[in-house]
Amino acid sequence: MSFCLGIDAGGTYTDAVIMNMENKEILSAASSLTTYPDPIGGIRSVLNKLDQSLLSLCTSLSVSTTLATNTILENTGDPAALILVGDQPVPEDSEIEEYIIVSGGHTFDGSESEPLDTEAVKNYVLSVKDKVSAFAVSSFFSIRNPEHEIEVKNIIEELTSYPVICGHELAQSLGSYERGVTAYLNATLLPVTKKFMESVLEEVERRNLDIKARVLKCNGSVFPMEEAIFWPVESVFSGPASSLLGAGTLTGFDSYLMVDVGGTSTDVSMQEGGFPLLDESGAVVGNWKTKVNAIKMETSAMGGDSHIWIRSPSISNIVNLSRVNIGPMKVIPLCRAAFKYPNLIESAKKRWFSDRHRFSSCIQPTIFFMKTKTDEALYSKKVKNLSEDELNILNKIDFEPTYLMDMVWDLKYVPAEALQNLLSKKLIRVIGFTPTDVLHVLGDFNKWDSEISNLAAELLSEFLQMEKIEFCL
């Protein structure tokens, strides 16, 4: 018999199965909450729940994850800088904060169009090296001649110890800026993906499993985990891609539509005639157009743990259901947090709240914040460039839930931008009202604490002048 271990790490749950590959029978299955920011706890917990006698017989491991997708959708990747070589138009709505365009590049036949401006590259690298953790490089027609990308990479490696991702290493299709975006996203994903992959390998080694580990790519193929560590953008959509392929394996259907609702996102894909539909133009993740070859998929940042929040009321339309927003931020559901921290319920009973005309995704009457536990060296690096507002707010947040009201009562204004920046740097986490809380209010799901879900639903519905159940529906 041939036994395979499968691990799928989502934003909320980490699942594992042992399958007999000869008859496609699932022999053992388990699920545990994903642990954040260190995934090793969730991985270890889910493996402990499997049949240990079967686990020792597994000879291969296949891993899928929504880690890369969720990080991009939530904009919580590590800071990176993009160096574009050649005359490349950058869209006005580009979300890349740190980038530069320098002279250089090649023509369609691979000949140099103009010399590379090495001085501009050096000056830029030195100016941003304390703000970023990695670099991405994309040169015009590097698919014909990557010489300038390689030269920029060498300069960066001489000046820093940071990883450098080149566009030609990830894609061989036309579109210099899109290759740059792909390299940039890959650079932002490196630390979080490295942590996850190494946690899996560490647990495999700790258990003395003689196993070959692979990661599912977003096009349905697999590559060795040792490679996946360096090319995390290739694993974008690998979680829902595994759902699509697995559905066909388990049902025997050749053609079907797959809707995968997770904690962070909802993904829709399709298989026709025994083959998944592929997006040859490149995967689109949120607002990012990439050059990653992937299964064709529609995705939205909406899942069971998406933050439900309300906008400030307008003068002309006080009661308006369009004020209700779901996502894109993933948070810890109030019901789950209160299950672990019972004191949350008393805080949720407080009725006072600051100016409702300043409501945003980070300023809500039902929101709590927690510091993210991380190692001292990484923490010091992240706080190095914080503003005075950001440091002030961070110092008011504990490692246990801190109610927004308790943070801002002595401030002249609510620093929403500072909170958002702390979230982007993954220094803090959010607890808030979610679809999971809605299910607790409606009685459709009662795994955790429904009291705090009901309290939050009452408070939010009052701001909208609606009945609680109407609001939840």
Short mmCIF file of C-alpha atoms in Angstrom, two decimals:
data_model
loop_
_atom_site.label_atom_id
_atom_site.label_comp_id
_atom_site.label_asym_id
_atom_site.label_seq_id
_atom_site.Cartn_x
_atom_site.Cartn_y
_atom_site.Cartn_z
CA MET A 1 0.00 0.00 0.00
CA SER A 2 1.00 3.62 -0.63
CA PHE A 3 0.06 6.07 2.12
CA CYS A 4 0.19 9.85 1.67
CA LEU A 5 -0.07 12.53 4.34
CA GLY A 6 -1.85 15.72 3.32
CA ILE A 7 -1.72 19.00 5.26
CA ASP A 8 -3.76 22.08 4.40
CA ALA A 9 -3.00 25.20 6.44
CA GLY A 10 -5.68 27.85 6.22
CA GLY A 11 -6.01 31.16 8.00
CA THR A 12 -8.32 29.62 10.62
CA TYR A 13 -7.89 25.83 10.54
CA THR A 14 -5.05 23.46 9.77
CA ASP A 15 -6.38 20.17 8.42
CA ALA A 16 -4.62 16.85 7.83
CA VAL A 17 -5.52 13.52 6.23
CA ILE A 18 -3.89 10.17 5.58
CA MET A 19 -4.94 8.65 2.28
CA ASN A 20 -4.46 5.25 0.69
CA MET A 21 -3.30 6.35 -2.76
CA GLU A 22 -4.18 3.02 -4.37
CA ASN A 23 -7.94 3.18 -3.76
CA LYS A 24 -8.19 6.94 -2.87
CA GLU A 25 -9.63 6.12 0.55
CA ILE A 26 -9.19 8.59 3.42
CA LEU A 27 -8.03 6.54 6.40
CA SER A 28 -7.64 9.25 9.06
CA ALA A 29 -8.55 12.94 9.21
CA ALA A 30 -8.22 15.73 11.76
CA SER A 31 -8.52 19.50 12.18
CA SER A 32 -6.99 22.04 14.57
CA LEU A 33 -6.97 25.81 14.85
CA THR A 34 -4.10 27.45 12.97
CA THR A 35 -1.68 29.10 15.39
CA TYR A 36 -0.41 32.61 14.75
CA PRO A 37 2.20 33.92 14.18
CA ASP A 38 4.06 30.62 14.71
CA PRO A 39 2.23 27.82 12.81
CA ILE A 40 4.09 24.97 14.52
CA GLY A 41 1.44 24.64 17.26
CA GLY A 42 -1.39 24.04 14.79
CA ILE A 43 0.69 21.61 12.71
CA ARG A 44 1.76 19.61 15.75
CA SER A 45 -1.76 19.53 17.15
CA VAL A 46 -3.40 18.27 13.95
CA LEU A 47 -0.77 15.56 13.42
CA ASN A 48 -1.26 14.39 17.02
CA LYS A 49 -4.94 13.77 16.24
CA LEU A 50 -4.22 11.42 13.32
CA ASP A 51 -3.89 7.65 13.61
CA GLN A 52 -0.22 7.42 14.67
CA SER A 53 0.23 3.86 13.41
CA LEU A 54 -0.80 4.99 9.92
CA LEU A 55 1.19 8.22 10.12
CA SER A 56 4.43 6.28 10.51
CA LEU A 57 3.70 4.42 7.24
CA CYS A 58 3.34 7.57 5.10
CA THR A 59 6.04 7.96 2.46
CA SER A 60 4.94 11.26 0.91
CA LEU A 61 3.60 14.56 2.15
CA SER A 62 1.58 17.05 0.13
CA VAL A 63 1.07 20.53 1.58
CA SER A 64 -1.38 23.19 0.46
CA THR A 65 -1.99 26.53 2.12
CA THR A 66 -3.84 29.81 1.80
CA LEU A 67 -1.01 31.53 3.66
CA ALA A 68 0.32 33.40 0.62
CA THR A 69 -3.16 34.36 -0.61
CA ASN A 70 -4.28 35.61 2.80
CA THR A 71 -1.08 37.59 3.34
CA ILE A 72 -1.56 39.39 0.02
CA LEU A 73 -5.29 39.99 0.53
CA GLU A 74 -4.75 41.37 4.03
CA ASN A 75 -1.63 43.33 3.06
CA THR A 76 0.37 41.85 5.93
CA GLY A 77 3.50 40.79 4.03
CA ASP A 78 6.94 42.06 5.03
CA PRO A 79 8.05 45.39 3.48
CA ALA A 80 9.90 45.09 0.18
CA ALA A 81 11.22 47.45 -2.51
CA LEU A 82 10.89 47.10 -6.28
CA ILE A 83 13.54 48.29 -8.75
CA LEU A 84 12.23 48.65 -12.32
CA VAL A 85 14.85 48.89 -15.05
CA GLY A 86 13.91 50.63 -18.29
CA ASP A 87 11.09 52.90 -19.37
CA GLN A 88 8.14 51.22 -17.67
CA PRO A 89 4.77 52.86 -16.97
CA VAL A 90 3.58 52.34 -13.41
CA PRO A 91 -0.22 52.51 -12.90
CA GLU A 92 -1.39 55.49 -10.87
CA ASP A 93 -3.26 53.17 -8.51
CA SER A 94 -0.20 50.98 -7.83
CA GLU A 95 -0.13 49.82 -4.22
CA ILE A 96 3.66 49.38 -4.19
CA GLU A 97 4.98 51.95 -1.71
CA GLU A 98 8.72 51.58 -2.29
CA TYR A 99 9.88 51.49 -5.91
CA ILE A 100 12.20 53.27 -8.34
CA ILE A 101 12.62 53.32 -12.11
CA VAL A 102 16.22 53.47 -13.34
CA SER A 103 17.72 53.66 -16.81
CA GLY A 104 18.59 50.40 -18.57
CA GLY A 105 16.77 47.46 -20.10
CA HIS A 106 16.88 45.57 -23.39
CA THR A 107 15.00 45.34 -26.66
CA PHE A 108 12.90 42.45 -28.00
CA ASP A 109 15.99 40.83 -29.56
CA GLY A 110 17.98 40.94 -26.29
CA SER A 111 20.29 43.83 -27.18
CA GLU A 112 20.86 46.58 -24.61
CA SER A 113 18.59 49.59 -25.13
CA GLU A 114 20.64 51.79 -22.80
CA PRO A 115 23.26 51.26 -20.07
CA LEU A 116 22.14 50.36 -16.55
CA ASP A 117 22.31 53.32 -14.14
CA THR A 118 24.23 51.53 -11.40
CA GLU A 119 24.71 54.69 -9.32
CA ALA A 120 20.96 55.23 -9.11
CA VAL A 121 20.54 51.60 -8.01
CA LYS A 122 23.21 51.94 -5.28
CA ASN A 123 21.79 55.20 -3.94
CA TYR A 124 18.26 53.84 -3.81
CA VAL A 125 19.25 50.59 -2.09
CA LEU A 126 21.15 52.50 0.60
CA SER A 127 18.23 54.89 1.10
CA VAL A 128 15.62 52.16 1.74
CA LYS A 129 17.58 49.27 3.21
CA ASP A 130 16.49 50.13 6.76
CA LYS A 131 12.82 50.21 5.72
CA VAL A 132 12.52 46.87 3.86
CA SER A 133 13.31 43.18 4.29
CA ALA A 134 13.75 42.15 0.64
CA PHE A 135 14.13 43.50 -2.91
CA ALA A 136 12.48 42.70 -6.24
CA VAL A 137 13.90 43.55 -9.66
CA SER A 138 12.27 43.67 -13.09
CA SER A 139 14.00 44.83 -16.25
CA PHE A 140 12.47 45.61 -19.64
CA PHE A 141 12.65 42.50 -21.87
CA SER A 142 14.55 40.51 -19.23
CA ILE A 143 12.89 37.42 -20.72
CA ARG A 144 15.18 38.00 -23.71
CA ASN A 145 18.23 39.09 -21.71
CA PRO A 146 18.27 39.11 -17.88
CA GLU A 147 21.71 40.74 -17.69
CA HIS A 148 20.55 43.97 -16.02
CA GLU A 149 18.37 42.16 -13.49
CA ILE A 150 21.34 40.00 -12.51
CA GLU A 151 23.61 43.06 -12.26
CA VAL A 152 21.12 44.85 -9.98
CA LYS A 153 20.83 41.70 -7.88
CA ASN A 154 24.61 41.59 -7.47
CA ILE A 155 24.69 45.24 -6.38
CA ILE A 156 21.98 44.67 -3.77
CA GLU A 157 23.72 41.57 -2.42
CA GLU A 158 26.97 43.55 -2.09
CA LEU A 159 25.24 46.32 -0.12
CA THR A 160 22.82 44.24 2.00
CA SER A 161 22.17 40.73 3.25
CA TYR A 162 18.57 40.79 2.00
CA PRO A 163 17.04 38.31 -0.45
CA VAL A 164 16.59 39.55 -4.03
CA ILE A 165 13.93 38.22 -6.43
CA CYS A 166 14.26 38.79 -10.18
CA GLY A 167 11.30 38.90 -12.54
CA HIS A 168 12.84 36.50 -15.08
CA GLU A 169 13.19 33.86 -12.34
CA LEU A 170 9.41 33.69 -11.91
CA ALA A 171 7.93 34.36 -15.36
CA GLN A 172 8.93 34.11 -19.02
CA SER A 173 6.02 36.02 -20.54
CA LEU A 174 5.73 39.60 -21.74
CA GLY A 175 4.81 42.32 -19.24
CA SER A 176 7.74 43.85 -17.40
CA TYR A 177 5.66 45.62 -14.75
CA GLU A 178 3.55 42.50 -14.08
CA ARG A 179 6.76 40.48 -13.71
CA GLY A 180 7.90 43.15 -11.26
CA VAL A 181 4.65 42.83 -9.29
CA THR A 182 5.09 39.06 -9.17
CA ALA A 183 8.68 39.40 -7.93
CA TYR A 184 7.61 42.08 -5.43
CA LEU A 185 4.82 39.92 -3.97
CA ASN A 186 7.23 36.99 -3.76
CA ALA A 187 9.66 39.19 -1.81
CA THR A 188 6.96 40.27 0.68
CA LEU A 189 5.96 36.63 1.27
CA LEU A 190 9.42 35.20 1.93
CA PRO A 191 9.59 35.49 5.75
CA VAL A 192 6.09 34.20 6.54
CA THR A 193 6.33 31.33 4.05
CA LYS A 194 9.81 30.36 5.24
CA LYS A 195 8.48 30.17 8.80
CA PHE A 196 5.61 27.92 7.75
CA MET A 197 7.61 25.57 5.52
CA GLU A 198 10.38 25.19 8.07
CA SER A 199 7.78 24.42 10.76
CA VAL A 200 6.42 21.56 8.64
CA LEU A 201 9.90 20.17 7.95
CA GLU A 202 10.84 20.56 11.62
CA GLU A 203 7.80 18.55 12.72
CA VAL A 204 8.47 15.83 10.13
CA GLU A 205 12.04 15.53 11.38
CA ARG A 206 10.98 15.55 15.05
CA ARG A 207 8.68 12.60 14.38
CA ASN A 208 11.40 10.72 12.44
CA LEU A 209 9.13 10.39 9.41
CA ASP A 210 10.86 9.09 6.27
CA ILE A 211 8.81 11.24 3.96
CA LYS A 212 9.19 13.27 0.76
CA ALA A 213 7.57 16.70 1.20
CA ARG A 214 6.01 18.64 -1.67
CA VAL A 215 3.92 21.79 -1.94
CA LEU A 216 0.96 22.19 -4.29
CA LYS A 217 1.35 25.04 -6.77
CA CYS A 218 -1.59 27.16 -7.81
CA ASN A 219 -1.66 25.46 -11.23
CA GLY A 220 -2.25 22.05 -9.65
CA SER A 221 1.31 20.72 -9.98
CA VAL A 222 3.71 20.22 -7.07
CA PHE A 223 7.28 21.21 -6.29
CA PRO A 224 9.74 20.25 -3.52
CA MET A 225 9.25 22.10 -0.24
CA GLU A 226 12.89 23.18 -0.30
CA GLU A 227 12.09 25.14 -3.49
CA ALA A 228 8.73 26.39 -2.24
CA ILE A 229 10.50 28.29 0.54
CA PHE A 230 12.12 30.58 -2.07
CA TRP A 231 9.15 30.91 -4.46
CA PRO A 232 6.12 31.41 -2.17
CA VAL A 233 4.11 33.34 -4.77
CA GLU A 234 3.82 30.05 -6.69
CA SER A 235 1.68 28.74 -3.80
CA VAL A 236 -0.92 31.50 -4.14
CA PHE A 237 -4.30 29.74 -4.37
CA SER A 238 -2.72 26.38 -3.55
CA GLY A 239 -5.36 25.86 -0.83
CA PRO A 240 -8.41 26.27 -3.10
CA ALA A 241 -6.52 24.51 -5.93
CA SER A 242 -6.26 21.46 -3.68
CA SER A 243 -9.99 21.75 -2.93
CA LEU A 244 -10.76 21.73 -6.67
CA LEU A 245 -8.55 18.72 -7.41
CA GLY A 246 -9.61 16.88 -4.26
CA ALA A 247 -13.30 17.31 -5.04
CA GLY A 248 -12.84 15.50 -8.35
CA THR A 249 -10.85 12.72 -6.71
CA LEU A 250 -13.45 12.12 -4.00
CA THR A 251 -16.59 12.48 -6.12
CA GLY A 252 -15.43 11.01 -9.40
CA PHE A 253 -16.98 13.95 -11.31
CA ASP A 254 -15.26 15.18 -14.48
CA SER A 255 -16.97 18.58 -14.61
CA TYR A 256 -18.06 20.67 -11.66
CA LEU A 257 -17.97 24.08 -9.99
CA MET A 258 -16.11 24.39 -6.68
CA VAL A 259 -16.95 27.03 -4.05
CA ASP A 260 -14.41 27.06 -1.21
CA VAL A 261 -15.39 29.23 1.76
CA GLY A 262 -12.54 29.63 4.23
CA GLY A 263 -11.85 31.83 7.21
CA THR A 264 -10.28 34.62 5.15
CA SER A 265 -11.51 34.27 1.58
CA THR A 266 -14.07 32.65 -0.69
CA ASP A 267 -12.70 31.07 -3.86
CA VAL A 268 -14.61 29.80 -6.89
CA SER A 269 -13.01 27.54 -9.52
CA MET A 270 -14.07 24.98 -12.12
CA GLN A 271 -13.06 21.68 -13.67
CA GLU A 272 -14.33 20.67 -17.10
CA GLY A 273 -13.84 17.33 -18.83
CA GLY A 274 -11.44 16.11 -16.17
CA PHE A 275 -9.14 19.15 -16.29
CA PRO A 276 -9.13 22.34 -14.19
CA LEU A 277 -9.55 25.60 -16.09
CA LEU A 278 -6.24 27.50 -16.14
CA ASP A 279 -5.72 31.26 -16.25
CA GLU A 280 -2.92 31.57 -18.80
CA SER A 281 -2.75 35.36 -18.40
CA GLY A 282 -1.71 35.06 -14.75
CA ALA A 283 -3.40 34.88 -11.36
CA VAL A 284 -5.18 37.93 -9.98
CA VAL A 285 -5.01 38.19 -6.18
CA GLY A 286 -7.11 41.02 -4.79
CA ASN A 287 -6.00 44.09 -6.74
CA TRP A 288 -2.73 42.48 -7.87
CA LYS A 289 -2.28 41.19 -11.41
CA THR A 290 0.57 38.65 -11.49
CA LYS A 291 2.36 36.46 -14.00
CA VAL A 292 1.81 33.31 -11.94
CA ASN A 293 0.37 30.42 -13.97
CA ALA A 294 -2.64 29.31 -11.95
CA ILE A 295 -5.97 27.55 -11.94
CA LYS A 296 -8.59 30.05 -13.08
CA MET A 297 -10.19 31.34 -9.93
CA GLU A 298 -12.39 34.14 -8.68
CA THR A 299 -11.54 35.12 -5.12
CA SER A 300 -12.86 37.65 -2.65
CA ALA A 301 -11.54 38.62 0.78
CA MET A 302 -14.67 37.34 2.51
CA GLY A 303 -14.80 34.35 4.83
CA GLY A 304 -15.99 33.12 8.19
CA ASP A 305 -13.49 35.31 10.05
CA SER A 306 -13.87 38.45 7.91
CA HIS A 307 -14.41 41.62 9.92
CA ILE A 308 -17.97 42.96 9.83
CA TRP A 309 -17.84 46.72 10.37
CA ILE A 310 -20.03 49.75 9.77
CA ARG A 311 -19.17 53.04 8.14
CA SER A 312 -19.88 56.43 9.66
CA PRO A 313 -23.43 57.68 9.05
CA SER A 314 -23.93 60.32 6.38
CA ILE A 315 -26.06 63.39 7.06
CA SER A 316 -28.47 62.58 4.25
CA ASN A 317 -28.85 58.86 4.91
CA ILE A 318 -28.53 57.85 8.56
CA VAL A 319 -30.10 54.39 8.16
CA ASN A 320 -28.45 52.65 5.23
CA LEU A 321 -27.59 48.97 4.94
CA SER A 322 -24.78 49.87 2.52
CA ARG A 323 -22.88 51.07 5.59
CA VAL A 324 -22.31 47.42 6.51
CA ASN A 325 -18.99 46.04 5.25
CA ILE A 326 -17.54 42.54 5.31
CA GLY A 327 -13.74 42.29 5.06
CA PRO A 328 -11.18 42.44 3.65
CA MET A 329 -9.49 42.20 7.04
CA LYS A 330 -9.54 38.82 8.79
CA VAL A 331 -9.96 39.03 12.55
CA ILE A 332 -10.38 36.70 15.52
CA PRO A 333 -14.15 36.20 16.03
CA LEU A 334 -15.44 37.67 19.28
CA CYS A 335 -17.08 34.34 20.21
CA ARG A 336 -13.79 32.46 19.88
CA ALA A 337 -11.75 35.12 21.69
CA ALA A 338 -14.22 35.29 24.60
CA PHE A 339 -14.00 31.51 24.92
CA LYS A 340 -10.30 31.97 25.72
CA TYR A 341 -10.53 35.40 27.42
CA PRO A 342 -13.81 35.54 29.44
CA ASN A 343 -13.14 39.14 30.54
CA LEU A 344 -14.03 40.29 27.03
CA ILE A 345 -17.71 40.02 27.87
CA GLU A 346 -17.54 42.71 30.57
CA SER A 347 -15.72 45.07 28.22
CA ALA A 348 -18.29 44.43 25.50
CA LYS A 349 -21.06 45.54 27.88
CA LYS A 350 -19.65 49.07 28.00
CA ARG A 351 -21.85 51.39 25.98
CA TRP A 352 -19.68 54.49 25.66
CA PHE A 353 -17.82 54.94 22.40
CA SER A 354 -15.94 57.74 20.67
CA ASP A 355 -17.27 59.80 17.76
CA ARG A 356 -19.34 57.50 15.53
CA HIS A 357 -18.62 59.83 12.61
CA ARG A 358 -15.06 58.50 12.56
CA PHE A 359 -15.95 54.82 12.16
CA SER A 360 -13.57 52.80 9.95
CA SER A 361 -12.44 49.18 9.75
CA CYS A 362 -10.10 49.84 12.71
CA ILE A 363 -12.46 52.10 14.69
CA GLN A 364 -15.53 50.17 15.79
CA PRO A 365 -17.53 49.84 19.02
CA THR A 366 -16.96 46.06 19.01
CA ILE A 367 -13.22 45.88 18.37
CA PHE A 368 -10.30 44.69 20.50
CA PHE A 369 -6.56 44.60 19.83
CA MET A 370 -3.76 42.30 20.97
CA LYS A 371 0.01 42.47 20.59
CA THR A 372 1.45 39.74 18.37
CA LYS A 373 3.94 37.49 20.10
CA THR A 374 7.22 37.44 18.19
CA ASP A 375 10.92 37.08 18.90
CA GLU A 376 12.82 40.07 20.30
CA ALA A 377 15.07 40.64 17.27
CA LEU A 378 12.15 40.75 14.82
CA TYR A 379 10.15 42.97 17.17
CA SER A 380 13.02 45.47 17.46
CA LYS A 381 13.36 45.63 13.69
CA LYS A 382 9.66 46.28 13.19
CA VAL A 383 9.36 49.06 15.79
CA LYS A 384 12.49 50.83 14.55
CA ASN A 385 10.66 53.06 12.07
CA LEU A 386 7.37 53.52 13.92
CA SER A 387 5.93 57.01 14.24
CA GLU A 388 5.23 58.63 17.61
CA ASP A 389 1.50 57.88 17.19
CA GLU A 390 2.21 54.23 16.36
CA LEU A 391 4.52 53.78 19.37
CA ASN A 392 2.02 55.49 21.65
CA ILE A 393 -0.78 53.19 20.57
CA LEU A 394 1.41 50.06 20.63
CA ASN A 395 2.37 50.78 24.23
CA LYS A 396 -1.32 50.87 25.17
CA ILE A 397 -1.96 47.36 23.80
CA ASP A 398 -1.30 44.21 25.80
CA PHE A 399 -0.73 40.58 24.81
CA GLU A 400 -4.28 39.97 26.03
CA PRO A 401 -7.28 41.70 24.40
CA THR A 402 -7.35 45.47 24.86
CA TYR A 403 -10.67 47.23 24.25
CA LEU A 404 -10.44 50.20 21.88
CA MET A 405 -12.23 52.43 24.38
CA ASP A 406 -9.56 51.73 27.00
CA MET A 407 -6.86 52.71 24.49
CA VAL A 408 -8.24 56.05 23.34
CA TRP A 409 -10.05 57.58 26.33
CA ASP A 410 -7.11 59.93 27.07
CA LEU A 411 -6.38 60.80 23.42
CA LYS A 412 -7.61 63.87 21.54
CA TYR A 413 -8.35 61.81 18.46
CA VAL A 414 -8.49 58.16 17.39
CA PRO A 415 -5.37 57.38 15.32
CA ALA A 416 -6.93 55.04 12.75
CA GLU A 417 -3.93 55.30 10.39
CA ALA A 418 -1.53 54.33 13.18
CA LEU A 419 -3.63 51.25 13.99
CA GLN A 420 -3.71 50.26 10.32
CA ASN A 421 0.08 50.58 10.04
CA LEU A 422 0.60 48.44 13.14
CA LEU A 423 -1.67 45.81 11.60
CA SER A 424 0.24 45.89 8.31
CA LYS A 425 3.49 45.37 10.23
CA LYS A 426 1.84 42.41 12.05
CA LEU A 427 2.66 43.95 15.43
CA ILE A 428 -0.97 43.70 16.54
CA ARG A 429 -3.99 41.48 15.89
CA VAL A 430 -7.69 42.32 15.84
CA ILE A 431 -10.68 40.75 17.56
CA GLY A 432 -14.00 41.76 16.03
CA PHE A 433 -17.50 40.84 14.87
CA THR A 434 -17.54 38.25 12.06
CA PRO A 435 -19.89 35.94 10.10
CA THR A 436 -18.92 33.27 12.64
CA ASP A 437 -20.42 35.51 15.36
CA VAL A 438 -23.52 36.00 13.19
CA LEU A 439 -23.99 32.22 13.09
CA HIS A 440 -23.78 32.15 16.89
CA VAL A 441 -26.46 34.86 17.13
CA LEU A 442 -28.76 33.04 14.71
CA GLY A 443 -28.20 29.72 16.49
CA ASP A 444 -26.79 27.97 13.42
CA PHE A 445 -23.39 27.37 15.04
CA ASN A 446 -22.69 27.24 18.77
CA LYS A 447 -19.12 26.08 19.25
CA TRP A 448 -17.90 29.09 21.27
CA ASP A 449 -19.34 31.97 23.33
CA SER A 450 -22.62 33.23 21.89
CA GLU A 451 -23.20 35.83 24.65
CA ILE A 452 -20.56 38.23 23.37
CA SER A 453 -21.73 37.69 19.77
CA ASN A 454 -25.23 38.75 20.81
CA LEU A 455 -23.93 41.78 22.70
CA ALA A 456 -21.92 42.94 19.69
CA ALA A 457 -24.81 42.36 17.29
CA GLU A 458 -27.12 44.42 19.50
CA LEU A 459 -24.64 47.29 19.65
CA LEU A 460 -23.94 47.39 15.91
CA SER A 461 -27.62 47.06 14.99
CA GLU A 462 -28.47 49.99 17.30
CA PHE A 463 -26.06 52.21 15.37
CA LEU A 464 -27.92 51.22 12.20
CA GLN A 465 -31.35 51.56 13.88
CA MET A 466 -32.20 47.97 12.96
CA GLU A 467 -33.35 44.89 14.82
CA LYS A 468 -30.54 42.56 15.84
CA ILE A 469 -31.80 39.53 13.87
CA GLU A 470 -32.55 41.65 10.80
CA PHE A 471 -29.01 42.98 10.92
CA CYS A 472 -27.51 39.50 11.25
CA LEU A 473 -29.61 38.08 8.42
#
